[in-house]
Coordinates of C-alpha atoms and ligand atoms in Angstrom, one line a residue:
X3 CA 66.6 23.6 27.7
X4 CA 69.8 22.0 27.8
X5 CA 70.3 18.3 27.6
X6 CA 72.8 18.6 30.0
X7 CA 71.0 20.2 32.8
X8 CA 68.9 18.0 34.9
X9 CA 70.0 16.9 38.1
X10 CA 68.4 13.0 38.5
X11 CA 70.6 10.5 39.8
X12 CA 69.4 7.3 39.3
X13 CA 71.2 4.2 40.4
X14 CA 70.6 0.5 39.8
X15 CA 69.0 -0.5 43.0
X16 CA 66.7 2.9 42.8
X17 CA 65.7 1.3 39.2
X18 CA 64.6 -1.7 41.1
X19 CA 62.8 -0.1 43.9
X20 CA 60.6 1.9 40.9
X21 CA 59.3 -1.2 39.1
X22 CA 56.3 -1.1 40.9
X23 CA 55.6 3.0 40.5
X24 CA 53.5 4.1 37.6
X25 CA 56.2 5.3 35.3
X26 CA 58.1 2.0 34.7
X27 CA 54.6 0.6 32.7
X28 CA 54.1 0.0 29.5
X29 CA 50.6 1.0 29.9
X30 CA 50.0 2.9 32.5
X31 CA 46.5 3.8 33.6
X32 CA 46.0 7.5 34.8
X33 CA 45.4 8.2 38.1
X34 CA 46.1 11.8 37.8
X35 CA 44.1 14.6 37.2
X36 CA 45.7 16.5 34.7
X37 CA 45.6 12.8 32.4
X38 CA 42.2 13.8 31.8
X39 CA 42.6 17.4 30.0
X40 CA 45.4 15.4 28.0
X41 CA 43.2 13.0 26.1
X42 CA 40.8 13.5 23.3
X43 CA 37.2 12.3 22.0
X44 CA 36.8 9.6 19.7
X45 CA 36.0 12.0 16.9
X46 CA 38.2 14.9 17.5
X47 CA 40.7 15.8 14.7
X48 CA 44.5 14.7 16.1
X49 CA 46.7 17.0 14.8
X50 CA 50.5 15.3 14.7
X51 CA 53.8 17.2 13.9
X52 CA 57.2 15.7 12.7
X53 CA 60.7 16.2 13.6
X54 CA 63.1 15.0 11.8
X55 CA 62.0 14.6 8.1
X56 CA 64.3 11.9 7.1
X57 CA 63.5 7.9 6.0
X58 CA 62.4 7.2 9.2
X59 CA 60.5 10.1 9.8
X60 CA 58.6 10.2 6.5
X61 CA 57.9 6.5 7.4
X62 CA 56.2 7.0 11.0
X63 CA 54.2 10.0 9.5
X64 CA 52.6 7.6 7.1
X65 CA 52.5 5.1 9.8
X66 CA 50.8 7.1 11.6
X67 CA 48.2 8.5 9.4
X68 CA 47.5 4.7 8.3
X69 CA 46.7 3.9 11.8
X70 CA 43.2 6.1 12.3
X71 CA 40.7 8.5 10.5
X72 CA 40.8 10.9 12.2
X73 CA 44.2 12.5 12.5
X74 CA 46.1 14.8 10.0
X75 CA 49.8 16.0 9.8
X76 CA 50.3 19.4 10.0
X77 CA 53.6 20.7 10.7
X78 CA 57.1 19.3 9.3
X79 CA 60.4 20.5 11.0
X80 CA 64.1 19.3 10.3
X81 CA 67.6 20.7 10.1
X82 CA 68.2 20.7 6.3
X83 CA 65.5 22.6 3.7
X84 CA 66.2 19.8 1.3
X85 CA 65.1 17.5 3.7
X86 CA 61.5 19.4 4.3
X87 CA 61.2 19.2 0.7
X88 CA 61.6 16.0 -0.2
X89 CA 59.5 14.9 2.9
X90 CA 56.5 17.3 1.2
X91 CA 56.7 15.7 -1.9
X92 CA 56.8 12.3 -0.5
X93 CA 54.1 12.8 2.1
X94 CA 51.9 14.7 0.2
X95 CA 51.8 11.9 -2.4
X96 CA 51.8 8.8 0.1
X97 CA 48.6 10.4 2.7
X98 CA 46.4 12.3 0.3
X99 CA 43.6 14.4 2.6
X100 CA 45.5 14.1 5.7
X101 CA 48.4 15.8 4.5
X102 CA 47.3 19.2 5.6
X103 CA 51.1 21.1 6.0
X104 CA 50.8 24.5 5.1
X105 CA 54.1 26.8 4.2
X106 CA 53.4 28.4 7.2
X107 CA 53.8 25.5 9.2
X108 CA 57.4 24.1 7.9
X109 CA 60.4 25.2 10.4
X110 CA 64.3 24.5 9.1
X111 CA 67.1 24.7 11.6
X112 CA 68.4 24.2 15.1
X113 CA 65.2 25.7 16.5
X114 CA 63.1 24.2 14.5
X115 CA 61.9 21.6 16.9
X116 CA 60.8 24.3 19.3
X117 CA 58.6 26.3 16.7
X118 CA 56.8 23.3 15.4
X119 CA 56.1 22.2 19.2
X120 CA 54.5 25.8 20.0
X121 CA 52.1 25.1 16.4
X122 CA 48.4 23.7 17.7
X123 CA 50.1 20.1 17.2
X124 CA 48.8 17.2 20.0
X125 CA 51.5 14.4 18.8
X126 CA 54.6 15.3 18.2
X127 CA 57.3 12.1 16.1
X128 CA 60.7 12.8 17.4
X129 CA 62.8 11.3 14.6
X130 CA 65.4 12.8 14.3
X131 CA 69.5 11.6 14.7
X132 CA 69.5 10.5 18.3
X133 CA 71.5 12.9 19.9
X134 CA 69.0 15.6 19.9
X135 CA 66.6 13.4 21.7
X136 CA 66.6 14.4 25.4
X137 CA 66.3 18.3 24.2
X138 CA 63.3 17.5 22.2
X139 CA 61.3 15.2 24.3
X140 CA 61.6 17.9 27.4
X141 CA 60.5 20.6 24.7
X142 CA 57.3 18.4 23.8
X143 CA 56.2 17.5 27.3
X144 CA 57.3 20.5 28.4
X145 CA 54.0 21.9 26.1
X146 CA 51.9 19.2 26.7
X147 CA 52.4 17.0 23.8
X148 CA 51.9 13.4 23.3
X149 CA 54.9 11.5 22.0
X150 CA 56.1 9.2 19.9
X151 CA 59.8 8.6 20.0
X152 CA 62.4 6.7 17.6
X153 CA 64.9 4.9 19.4
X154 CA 68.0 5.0 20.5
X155 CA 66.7 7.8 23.1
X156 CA 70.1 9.3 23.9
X157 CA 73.8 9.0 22.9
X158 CA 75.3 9.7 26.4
X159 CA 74.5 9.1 30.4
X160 CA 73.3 12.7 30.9
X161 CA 71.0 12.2 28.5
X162 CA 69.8 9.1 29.5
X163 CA 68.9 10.7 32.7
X164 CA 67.5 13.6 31.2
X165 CA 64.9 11.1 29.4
X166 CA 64.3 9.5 32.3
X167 CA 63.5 12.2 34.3
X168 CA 61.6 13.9 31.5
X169 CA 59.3 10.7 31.2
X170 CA 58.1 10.8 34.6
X171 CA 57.3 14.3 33.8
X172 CA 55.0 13.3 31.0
X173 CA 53.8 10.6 33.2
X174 CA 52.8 13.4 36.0
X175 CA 51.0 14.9 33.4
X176 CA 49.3 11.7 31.7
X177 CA 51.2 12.6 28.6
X178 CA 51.9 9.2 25.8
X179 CA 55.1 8.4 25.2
X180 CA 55.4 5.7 22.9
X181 CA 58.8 4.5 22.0
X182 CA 60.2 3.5 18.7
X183 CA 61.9 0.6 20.1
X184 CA 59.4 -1.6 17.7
X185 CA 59.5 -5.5 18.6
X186 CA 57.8 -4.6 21.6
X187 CA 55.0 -4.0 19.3
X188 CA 54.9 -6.9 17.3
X189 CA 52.5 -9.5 17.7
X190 CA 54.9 -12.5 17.2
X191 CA 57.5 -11.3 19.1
X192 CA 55.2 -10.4 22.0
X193 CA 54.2 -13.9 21.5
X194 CA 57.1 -15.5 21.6
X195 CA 58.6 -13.0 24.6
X196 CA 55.4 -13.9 26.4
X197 CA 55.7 -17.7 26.2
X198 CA 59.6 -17.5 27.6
X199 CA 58.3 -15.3 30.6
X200 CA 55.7 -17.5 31.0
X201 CA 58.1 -20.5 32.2
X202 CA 57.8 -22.5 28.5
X203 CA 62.1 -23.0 28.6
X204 CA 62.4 -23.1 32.5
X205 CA 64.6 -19.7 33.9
X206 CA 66.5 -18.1 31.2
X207 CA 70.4 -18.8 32.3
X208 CA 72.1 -16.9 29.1
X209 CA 71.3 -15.0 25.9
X210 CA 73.2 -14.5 22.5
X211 CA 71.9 -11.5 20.7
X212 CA 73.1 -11.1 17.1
X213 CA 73.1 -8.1 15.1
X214 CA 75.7 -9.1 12.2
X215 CA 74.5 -7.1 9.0
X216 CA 75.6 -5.2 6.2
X217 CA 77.0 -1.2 5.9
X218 CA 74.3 2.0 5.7
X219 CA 74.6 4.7 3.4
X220 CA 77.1 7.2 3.5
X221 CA 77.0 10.8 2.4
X222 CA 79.4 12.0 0.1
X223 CA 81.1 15.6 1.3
X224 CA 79.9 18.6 -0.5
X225 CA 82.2 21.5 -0.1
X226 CA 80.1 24.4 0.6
X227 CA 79.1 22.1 4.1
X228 CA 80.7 23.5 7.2
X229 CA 82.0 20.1 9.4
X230 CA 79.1 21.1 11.9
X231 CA 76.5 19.9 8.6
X232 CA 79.0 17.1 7.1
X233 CA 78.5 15.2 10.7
X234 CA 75.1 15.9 11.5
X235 CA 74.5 15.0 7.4
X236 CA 76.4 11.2 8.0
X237 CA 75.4 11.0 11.5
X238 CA 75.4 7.8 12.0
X239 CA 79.2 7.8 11.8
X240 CA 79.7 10.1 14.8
X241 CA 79.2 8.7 18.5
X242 CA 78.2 12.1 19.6
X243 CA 74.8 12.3 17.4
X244 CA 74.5 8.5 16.8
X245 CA 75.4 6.9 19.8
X246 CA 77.3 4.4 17.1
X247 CA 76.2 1.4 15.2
X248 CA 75.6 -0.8 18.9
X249 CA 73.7 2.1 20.2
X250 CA 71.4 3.3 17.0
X251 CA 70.7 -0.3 15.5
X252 CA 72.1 -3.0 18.0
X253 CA 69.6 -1.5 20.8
X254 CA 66.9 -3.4 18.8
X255 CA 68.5 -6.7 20.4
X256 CA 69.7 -5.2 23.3
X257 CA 65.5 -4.0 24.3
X258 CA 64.9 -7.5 23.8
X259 CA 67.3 -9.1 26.1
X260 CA 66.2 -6.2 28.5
X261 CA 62.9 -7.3 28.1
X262 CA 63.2 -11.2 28.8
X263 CA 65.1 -9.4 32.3
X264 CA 61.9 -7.8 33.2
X265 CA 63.6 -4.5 32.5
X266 CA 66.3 -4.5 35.4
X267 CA 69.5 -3.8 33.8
X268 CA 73.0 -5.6 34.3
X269 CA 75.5 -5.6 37.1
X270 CA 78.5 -5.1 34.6
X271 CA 79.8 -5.5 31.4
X272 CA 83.2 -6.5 29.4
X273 CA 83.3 -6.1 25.7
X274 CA 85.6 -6.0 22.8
X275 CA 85.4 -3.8 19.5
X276 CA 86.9 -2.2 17.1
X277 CA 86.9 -0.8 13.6
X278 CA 88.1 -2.7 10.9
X279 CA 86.9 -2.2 7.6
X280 CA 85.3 1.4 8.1
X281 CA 89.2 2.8 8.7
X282 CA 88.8 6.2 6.5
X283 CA 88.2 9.3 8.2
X284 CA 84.6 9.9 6.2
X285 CA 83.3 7.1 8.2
X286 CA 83.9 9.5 11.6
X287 CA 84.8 7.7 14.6
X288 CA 82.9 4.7 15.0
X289 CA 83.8 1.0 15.3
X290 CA 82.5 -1.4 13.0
X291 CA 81.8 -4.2 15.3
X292 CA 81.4 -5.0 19.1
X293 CA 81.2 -8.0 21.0
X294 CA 80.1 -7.6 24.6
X295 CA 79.2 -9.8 27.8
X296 CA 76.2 -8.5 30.0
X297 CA 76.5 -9.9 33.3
X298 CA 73.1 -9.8 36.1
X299 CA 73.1 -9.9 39.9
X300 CA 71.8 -13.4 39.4
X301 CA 74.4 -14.7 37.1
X302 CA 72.7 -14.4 33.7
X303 CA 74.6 -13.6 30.9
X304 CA 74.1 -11.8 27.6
X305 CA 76.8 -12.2 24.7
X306 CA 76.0 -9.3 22.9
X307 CA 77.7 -9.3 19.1
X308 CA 77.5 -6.4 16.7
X309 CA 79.2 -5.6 13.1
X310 CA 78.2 -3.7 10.1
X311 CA 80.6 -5.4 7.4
X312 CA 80.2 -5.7 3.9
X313 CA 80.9 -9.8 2.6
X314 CA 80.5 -11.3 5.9
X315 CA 77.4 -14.0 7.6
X316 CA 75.2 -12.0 8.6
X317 CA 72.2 -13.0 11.3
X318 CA 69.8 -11.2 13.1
X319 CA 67.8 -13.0 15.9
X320 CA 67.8 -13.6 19.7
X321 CA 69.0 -17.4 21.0
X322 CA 67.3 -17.6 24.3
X323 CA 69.2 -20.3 26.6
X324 CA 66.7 -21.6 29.6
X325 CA 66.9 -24.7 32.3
X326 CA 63.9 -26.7 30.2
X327 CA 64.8 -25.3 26.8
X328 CA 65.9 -22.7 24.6
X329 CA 64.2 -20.3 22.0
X330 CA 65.0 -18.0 19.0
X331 CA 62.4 -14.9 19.5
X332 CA 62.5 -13.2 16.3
X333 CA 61.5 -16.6 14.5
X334 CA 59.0 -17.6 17.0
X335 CA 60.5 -20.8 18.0
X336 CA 60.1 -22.2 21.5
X337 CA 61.4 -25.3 22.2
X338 CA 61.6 -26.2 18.1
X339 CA 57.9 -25.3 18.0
X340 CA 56.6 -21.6 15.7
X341 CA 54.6 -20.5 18.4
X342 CA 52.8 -17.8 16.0
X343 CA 51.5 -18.3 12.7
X344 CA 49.9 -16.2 9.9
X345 CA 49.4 -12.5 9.2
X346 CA 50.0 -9.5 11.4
X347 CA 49.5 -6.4 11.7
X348 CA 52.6 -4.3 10.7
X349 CA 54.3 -3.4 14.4
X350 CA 55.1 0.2 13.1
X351 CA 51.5 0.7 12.3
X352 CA 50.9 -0.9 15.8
X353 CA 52.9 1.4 17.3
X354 CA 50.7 4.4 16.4
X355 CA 47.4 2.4 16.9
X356 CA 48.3 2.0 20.4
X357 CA 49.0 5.4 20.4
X358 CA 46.0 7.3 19.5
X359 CA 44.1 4.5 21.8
X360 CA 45.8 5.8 24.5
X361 CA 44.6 9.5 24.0
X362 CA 41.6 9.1 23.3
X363 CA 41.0 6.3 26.4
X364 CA 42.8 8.8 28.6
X365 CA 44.7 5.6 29.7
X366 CA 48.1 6.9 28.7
X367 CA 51.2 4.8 27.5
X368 CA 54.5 5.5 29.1
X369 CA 57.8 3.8 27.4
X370 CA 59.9 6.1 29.1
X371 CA 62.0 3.8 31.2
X372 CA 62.4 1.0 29.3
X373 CA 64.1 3.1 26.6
X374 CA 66.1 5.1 28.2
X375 CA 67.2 1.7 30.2
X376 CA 67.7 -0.6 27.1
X377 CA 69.5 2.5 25.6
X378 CA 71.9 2.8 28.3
X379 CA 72.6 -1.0 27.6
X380 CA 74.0 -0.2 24.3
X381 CA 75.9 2.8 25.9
X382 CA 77.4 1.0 28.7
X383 CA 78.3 -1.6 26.0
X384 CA 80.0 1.2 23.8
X385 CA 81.9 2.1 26.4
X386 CA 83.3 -1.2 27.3
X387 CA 84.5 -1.7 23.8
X388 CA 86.4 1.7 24.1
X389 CA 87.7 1.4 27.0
X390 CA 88.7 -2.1 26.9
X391 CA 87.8 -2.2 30.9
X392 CA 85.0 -3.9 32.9
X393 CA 82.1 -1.1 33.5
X394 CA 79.8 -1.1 36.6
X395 CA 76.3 -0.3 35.4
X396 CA 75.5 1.9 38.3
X397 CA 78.9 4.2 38.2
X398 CA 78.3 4.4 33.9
X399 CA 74.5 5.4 34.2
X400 CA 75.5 8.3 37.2
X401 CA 78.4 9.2 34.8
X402 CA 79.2 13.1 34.4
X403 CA 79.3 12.3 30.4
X404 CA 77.8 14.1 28.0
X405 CA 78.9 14.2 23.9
X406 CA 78.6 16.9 22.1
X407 CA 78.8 20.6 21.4
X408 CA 76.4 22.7 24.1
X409 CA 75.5 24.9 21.6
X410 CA 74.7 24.2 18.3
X411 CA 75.2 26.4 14.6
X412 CA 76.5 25.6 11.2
X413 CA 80.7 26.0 11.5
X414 CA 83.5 24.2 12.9
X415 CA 83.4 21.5 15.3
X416 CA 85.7 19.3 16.7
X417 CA 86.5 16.4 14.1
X418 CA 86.1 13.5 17.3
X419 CA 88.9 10.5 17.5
X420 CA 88.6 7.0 17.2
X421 CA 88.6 5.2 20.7
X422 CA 91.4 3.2 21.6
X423 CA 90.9 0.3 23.8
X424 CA 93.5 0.6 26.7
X425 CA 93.7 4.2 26.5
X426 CA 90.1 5.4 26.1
X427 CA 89.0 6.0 29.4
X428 CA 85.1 6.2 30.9
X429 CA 84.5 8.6 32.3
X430 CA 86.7 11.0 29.8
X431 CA 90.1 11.9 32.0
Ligands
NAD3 N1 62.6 1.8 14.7 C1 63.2 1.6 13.6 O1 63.1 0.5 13.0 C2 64.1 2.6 13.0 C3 64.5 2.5 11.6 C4 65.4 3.5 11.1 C5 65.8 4.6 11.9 N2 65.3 4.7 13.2 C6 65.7 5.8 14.0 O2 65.1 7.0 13.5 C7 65.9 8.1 13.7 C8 66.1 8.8 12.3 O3 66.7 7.9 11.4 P1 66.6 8.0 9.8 O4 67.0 6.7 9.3 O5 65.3 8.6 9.5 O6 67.7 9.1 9.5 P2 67.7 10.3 8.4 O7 69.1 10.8 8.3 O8 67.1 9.7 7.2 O9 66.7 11.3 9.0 C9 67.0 12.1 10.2 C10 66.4 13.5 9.9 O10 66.5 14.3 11.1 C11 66.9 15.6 10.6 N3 67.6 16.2 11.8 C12 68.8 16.0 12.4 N4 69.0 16.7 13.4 C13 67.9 17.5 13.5 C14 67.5 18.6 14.5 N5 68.3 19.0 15.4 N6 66.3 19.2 14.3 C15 65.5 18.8 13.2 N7 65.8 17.9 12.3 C16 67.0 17.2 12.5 C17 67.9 15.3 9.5 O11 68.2 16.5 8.7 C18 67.2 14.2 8.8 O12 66.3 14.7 7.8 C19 67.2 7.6 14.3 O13 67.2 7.7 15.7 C20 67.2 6.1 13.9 O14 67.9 5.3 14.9 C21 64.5 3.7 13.7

């Protein structure tokens, strides 16, 4: 299935009107039929699959096998036999007994997703580079499996909408989808998000989300790789499977300031960007920094600011600006106060916790529209950077825009330009 072929059109004010349906939930209690045949016993053997063998991958496998007895992994699938390799040695070492992957159940290539997903698998880890997302998460609910999904969800509109559209499937069918966007799994942060929603710094009038941090690795070029493996091998420097740096790591922020909003998104957005230091062509076409202003029906602002730079003050945290106070959430300060102390449990472990829960309690989780919305953030942001022009939140999300090749094999591909503010243009002319 194509990402590009779904046909939902979903505006802003049809995002509002939906906050009271089922799908829009973080934990959503089935009232369908079909919810039942989709959940499991207490001491039935979960069987998880994952895509996308890579750091992150690798890591929400062990996460997941930390976070109950009785599950196994049984099926690993990525692009790259290197990759499946490493991710054997690795995982068989790190999960003992519930590693249980046999030959037989290890799939390389573009299809790989698909031939892991029609295994006996009941969880499937999409963790892949984000461009594939929408394709796989339709495969996987699509055959019934529960979900849990790295973040960002898509690099593009269409995709967005796919995901959308493909998460009120899996709600239909009381299928999980837990999302990867992982604060909103963290106890402090919850904490701390719950006190501001609760009225502790009056009504939030403006946010400044910082995401100012160092580079990420880059892969150097080998040259037997066609340019269809060199990009999807440094992914993270190509909009079209990354979404770029604001999109794949900025989004973390971005959920948050979603989240304080109760999930509706903005009215608009200006931003600035460029790419400064990361000039040479192996570093594809993204920027290396952003700086954007969200702006909400009701007047609240977000100053968004984003750089990957090597040398430079670097800060991650949220500074929440309200009428009786202010807060910084990822230090747990309200109103000068730490409003949570002590141990807790690691959120990616949590993540997974909730997850299996959810099966077995038949009560399924469904993230689906807050990712997709909170990744659209970070694309609507992008965009704004490119263009250099003020977007409209409802004409960006019903864009016709979609990056990428259609098809996908090892050989050429276009080698994408850098965006040029004042020239770019969203949509594409
Ligand atoms: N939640 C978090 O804190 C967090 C942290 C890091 C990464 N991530 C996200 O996790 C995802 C993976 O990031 P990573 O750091 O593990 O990258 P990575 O490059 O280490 O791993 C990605 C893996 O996916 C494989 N892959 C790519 N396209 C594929 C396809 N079509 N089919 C099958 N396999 C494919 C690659 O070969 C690679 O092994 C990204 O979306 C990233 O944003 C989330």
């Amino acid at each position: 299935m194509s990402p590009q072929s779904n046909g939902t059109s979903t505006s802003r004010r049809s995002f509002l009107k939906q906050s009271s349906v089922a799908v829009v939930g973080g934990t959503l209690a089935a009232t369908l039929g079909s919810a039942r045949a989709a959940h499991a016993s207490g001491s039935d053997i979960l069987k998880v699959g994952l895509i996308g063998c890579g750091g992150r991958g690798s890591g929400a496998a062990v996460n997941a096998m930390a976070a109950e007895d009785n599950v196994r992994l049984t099926a690993l699938a990525d692009l790259f036999p290197d990759k499946i390799s490493a991710a054997k040695k690795n995982l068989s070492q790190n999960i003992g007994d519930k590693y249980q992957v046999t030959e037989d159940h290890c799939f390389v290539g573009f299809d790989a997703y698909q031939k892991l997903i029609d295994t006996d698998v009941d969880v499937v880890l999409l963790a892949t580079s984000p461009h594939y997302r929408p394709l796989h998460l339709r495969a996987a609910v699509e055959a019934g499996k529960h979900i849990f999904c790295e973040k960002p969800v898509a690099v593009d509109p269409v995709g967005v909408r796919s995901v959308l559209e493909t998460s009120e499937m899996a709600a239909k069918k009381g299928l999980n989808i837990v999302s990867g966007l992982c604060w909103r799994y963290d106890s402090a942060v919850r904490e701390t998000i719950g006190r501001i929603k609760d009225g502790a710094i009056g009504d939030i009038v403006a946010m400044q989300e910082n995401y100012l941090t160092s580079t990420l690795w880059l892969r150097d070029r080998n040259p037997e790789w066609s340019e269809m493996e060199y990009q999807n091998r440094n992914w993270l420097y190509y909009t079209w499977l990354s979404g770029d740096h604001i999109v794949e790591q900025f989004i973390h922020s971005l959920d948050k300031s979603m989240w304080l909003m109760d999930d509706q998104p903005p009215q608009s957005c200006v931003g600035l960007g460029g790419r400064q230091v990361r000039t040479d062509p192996t570093f594809g076409n993204i920027f290396d920094h952003h700086a954007i202003c969200y702006e909400w029906e009701n007047g609240v602002k977000v100053f968004a600011y984003t750089r990957q730079m090597k040398g430079c003050h670097n800060d991650v945290d949220d500074y929440i600006l309200g009428t009786k106070g202010r807060a910084e959430v990822l230090k747990s300060k309200v109103n000068g106060e730490t409003v949570f102390r002590g141990k807790k449990p690691s959120m990616y472990d949590q993540e997974h916790k909730e997850l299996f829960a959810a099966i077995r309690a038949g009560t399924p989780i469904n993230n689906g529209r807050y990712m997709s919305l909170s990744t659209m953030m970070a694309i609507i942001g992008r965009e704004a950077c490119y263009t250099g022009q003020k977007l409209n939140w409802d004409e960006a999300i019903n864009a016709d825009v979609r990056l990428g090749p259609t098809e996908y094999a090892f050989g050429d591909v276009d080698v994408p330009k850098v965006p040029t503010p004042g020239v770019t243009k969203f949509p594409p002319a």
